[in-house]
Every structure is written in C-alpha cells, then in structure tokens.
PDB file of C-alpha atoms in Angstrom:
ATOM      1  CA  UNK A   1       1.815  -4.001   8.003  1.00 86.00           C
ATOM      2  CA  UNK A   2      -1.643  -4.928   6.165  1.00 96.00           C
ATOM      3  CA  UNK A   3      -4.765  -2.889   7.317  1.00 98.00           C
ATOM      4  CA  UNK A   4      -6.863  -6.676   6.816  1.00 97.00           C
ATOM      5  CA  UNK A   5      -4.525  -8.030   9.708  1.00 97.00           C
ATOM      6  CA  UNK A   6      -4.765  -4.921  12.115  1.00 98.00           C
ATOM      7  CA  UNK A   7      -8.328  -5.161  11.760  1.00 98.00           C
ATOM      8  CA  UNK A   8      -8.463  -8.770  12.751  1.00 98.00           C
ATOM      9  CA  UNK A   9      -5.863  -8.062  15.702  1.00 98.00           C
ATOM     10  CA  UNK A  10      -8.172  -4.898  16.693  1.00 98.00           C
ATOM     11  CA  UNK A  11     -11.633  -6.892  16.304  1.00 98.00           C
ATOM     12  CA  UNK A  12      -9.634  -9.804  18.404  1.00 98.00           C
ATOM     13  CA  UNK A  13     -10.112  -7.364  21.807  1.00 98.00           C
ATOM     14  CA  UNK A  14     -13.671  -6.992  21.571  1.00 98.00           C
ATOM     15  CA  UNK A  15     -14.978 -10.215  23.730  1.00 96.00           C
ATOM     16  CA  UNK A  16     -18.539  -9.572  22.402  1.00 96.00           C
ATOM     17  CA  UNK A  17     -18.749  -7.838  18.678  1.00 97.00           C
ATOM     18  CA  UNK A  18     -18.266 -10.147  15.960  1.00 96.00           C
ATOM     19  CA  UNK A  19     -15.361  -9.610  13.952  1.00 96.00           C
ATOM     20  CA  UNK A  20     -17.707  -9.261  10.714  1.00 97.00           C
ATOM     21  CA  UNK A  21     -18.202  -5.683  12.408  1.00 97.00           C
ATOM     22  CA  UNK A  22     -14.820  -4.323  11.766  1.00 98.00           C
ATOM     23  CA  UNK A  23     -13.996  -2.525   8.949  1.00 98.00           C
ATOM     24  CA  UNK A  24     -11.607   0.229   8.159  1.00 98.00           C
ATOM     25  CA  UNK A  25     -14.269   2.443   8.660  1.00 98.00           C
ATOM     26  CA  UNK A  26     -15.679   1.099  11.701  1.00 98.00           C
ATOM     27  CA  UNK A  27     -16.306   3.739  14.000  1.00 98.00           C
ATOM     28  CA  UNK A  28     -14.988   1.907  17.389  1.00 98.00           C
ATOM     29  CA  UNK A  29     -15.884   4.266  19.927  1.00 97.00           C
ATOM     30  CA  UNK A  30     -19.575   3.761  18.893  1.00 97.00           C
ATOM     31  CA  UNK A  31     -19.372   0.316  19.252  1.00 98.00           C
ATOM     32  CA  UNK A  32     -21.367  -1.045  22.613  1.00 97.00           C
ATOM     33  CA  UNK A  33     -18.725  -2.912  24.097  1.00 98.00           C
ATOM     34  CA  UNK A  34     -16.518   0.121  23.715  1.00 97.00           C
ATOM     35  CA  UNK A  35     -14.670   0.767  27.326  1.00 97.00           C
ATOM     36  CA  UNK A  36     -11.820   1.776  28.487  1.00 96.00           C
ATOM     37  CA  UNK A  37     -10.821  -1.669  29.281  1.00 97.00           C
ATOM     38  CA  UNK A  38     -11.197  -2.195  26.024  1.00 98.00           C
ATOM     39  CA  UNK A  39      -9.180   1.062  24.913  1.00 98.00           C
ATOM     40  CA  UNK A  40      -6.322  -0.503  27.403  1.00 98.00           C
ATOM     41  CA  UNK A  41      -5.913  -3.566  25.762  1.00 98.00           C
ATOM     42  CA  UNK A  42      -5.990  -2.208  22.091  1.00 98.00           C
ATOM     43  CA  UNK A  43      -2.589   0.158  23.165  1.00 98.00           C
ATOM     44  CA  UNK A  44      -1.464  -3.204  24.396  1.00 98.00           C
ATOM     45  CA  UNK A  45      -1.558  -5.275  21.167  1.00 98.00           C
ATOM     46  CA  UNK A  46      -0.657  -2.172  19.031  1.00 98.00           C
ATOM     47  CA  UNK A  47       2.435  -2.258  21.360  1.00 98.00           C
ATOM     48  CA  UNK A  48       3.255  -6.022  21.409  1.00 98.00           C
ATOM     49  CA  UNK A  49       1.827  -6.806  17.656  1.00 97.00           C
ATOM     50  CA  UNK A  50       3.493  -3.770  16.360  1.00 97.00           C
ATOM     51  CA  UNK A  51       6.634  -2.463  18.509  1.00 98.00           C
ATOM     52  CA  UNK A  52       4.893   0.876  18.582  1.00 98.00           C
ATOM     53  CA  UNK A  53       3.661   3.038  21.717  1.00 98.00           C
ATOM     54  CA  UNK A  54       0.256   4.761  21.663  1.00 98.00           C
ATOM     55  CA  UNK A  55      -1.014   7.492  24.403  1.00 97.00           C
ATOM     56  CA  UNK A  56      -4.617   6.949  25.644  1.00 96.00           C
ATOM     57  CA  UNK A  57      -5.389  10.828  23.943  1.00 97.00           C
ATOM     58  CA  UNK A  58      -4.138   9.570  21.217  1.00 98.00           C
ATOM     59  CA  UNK A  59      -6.478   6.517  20.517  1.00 98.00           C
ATOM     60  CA  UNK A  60      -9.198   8.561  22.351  1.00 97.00           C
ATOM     61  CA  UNK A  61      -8.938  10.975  19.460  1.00 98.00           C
ATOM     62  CA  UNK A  62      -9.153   8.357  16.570  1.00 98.00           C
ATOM     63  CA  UNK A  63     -12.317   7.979  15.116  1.00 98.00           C
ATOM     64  CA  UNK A  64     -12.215   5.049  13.239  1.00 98.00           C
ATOM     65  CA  UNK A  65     -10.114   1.665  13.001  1.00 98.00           C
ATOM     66  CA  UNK A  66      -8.348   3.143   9.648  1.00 98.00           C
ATOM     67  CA  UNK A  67      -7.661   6.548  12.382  1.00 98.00           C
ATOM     68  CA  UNK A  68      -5.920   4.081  14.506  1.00 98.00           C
ATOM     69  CA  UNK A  69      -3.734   1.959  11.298  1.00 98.00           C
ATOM     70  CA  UNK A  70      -2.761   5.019  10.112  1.00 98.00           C
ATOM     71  CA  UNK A  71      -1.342   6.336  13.538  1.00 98.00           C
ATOM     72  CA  UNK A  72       0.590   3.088  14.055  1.00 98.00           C
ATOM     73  CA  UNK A  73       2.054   2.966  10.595  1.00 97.00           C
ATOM     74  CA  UNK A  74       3.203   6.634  11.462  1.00 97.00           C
ATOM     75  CA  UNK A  75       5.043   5.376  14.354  1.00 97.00           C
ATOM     76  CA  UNK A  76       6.600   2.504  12.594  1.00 91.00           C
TER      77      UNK A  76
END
C-alpha cells in the first residue's frame, strides 16, 4: 500500500475539492466539503480498496490524510 495511491483514492470522494488539494498532510476535516457523507464514503473505500474496517471515532479522530494511511496500514 503506497500513501500516493490512498491519497488519490481519498481525494476521489470529495465531489468538489480538486485532487491537487490532497496531500499527506492535508488536514481533511478542514476541508469545506467535509461531511459526514463524505466521512461515510471514505470508511467505504478504505473497506473495499483496502479489506480493512474503520469506526466513524476512529476517522473522526484523524487529523490528517497521513492520520488516516497510517491507521489503515495498522489494520492491514
């Protein structure tokens, strides 16, 4: 698992922000299209894209889109 690919998959939910945005150290939650819709279908392609399972608390308490790699290469 490359962090350059789960940043593409990641930017890929956000309808509105260009991917050009997204960096490791992109702070997600301050994005403006940040939801909870959005939140929902990030656990969704960490689960199909990665085989891996990720509580809403969990993601809630990442700050950043490295926060996020890091807890899904944890659960690999």
């Amino acid at each position: 698992m490359e962090i350059k690919e789960f940043i593409q998959n990641f930017a890929e939910q956000f309808e509105d922000t260009d991917a050009s945005v997204f960096t490791a150290e992109t702070v997600f939650h301050d994005l403006d299209e940040w939801s909870s819709l959005v939140g929902l279908s990030i656990i969704a392609m960490i689960d199909d894209e990665y085989d891996v399972t990720i509580k809403g608390d969990e993601l809630r308490a990442a700050k950043t889109v490295n926060d996020v790699f890091e807890l899904v290469k944890s659960k690999k």
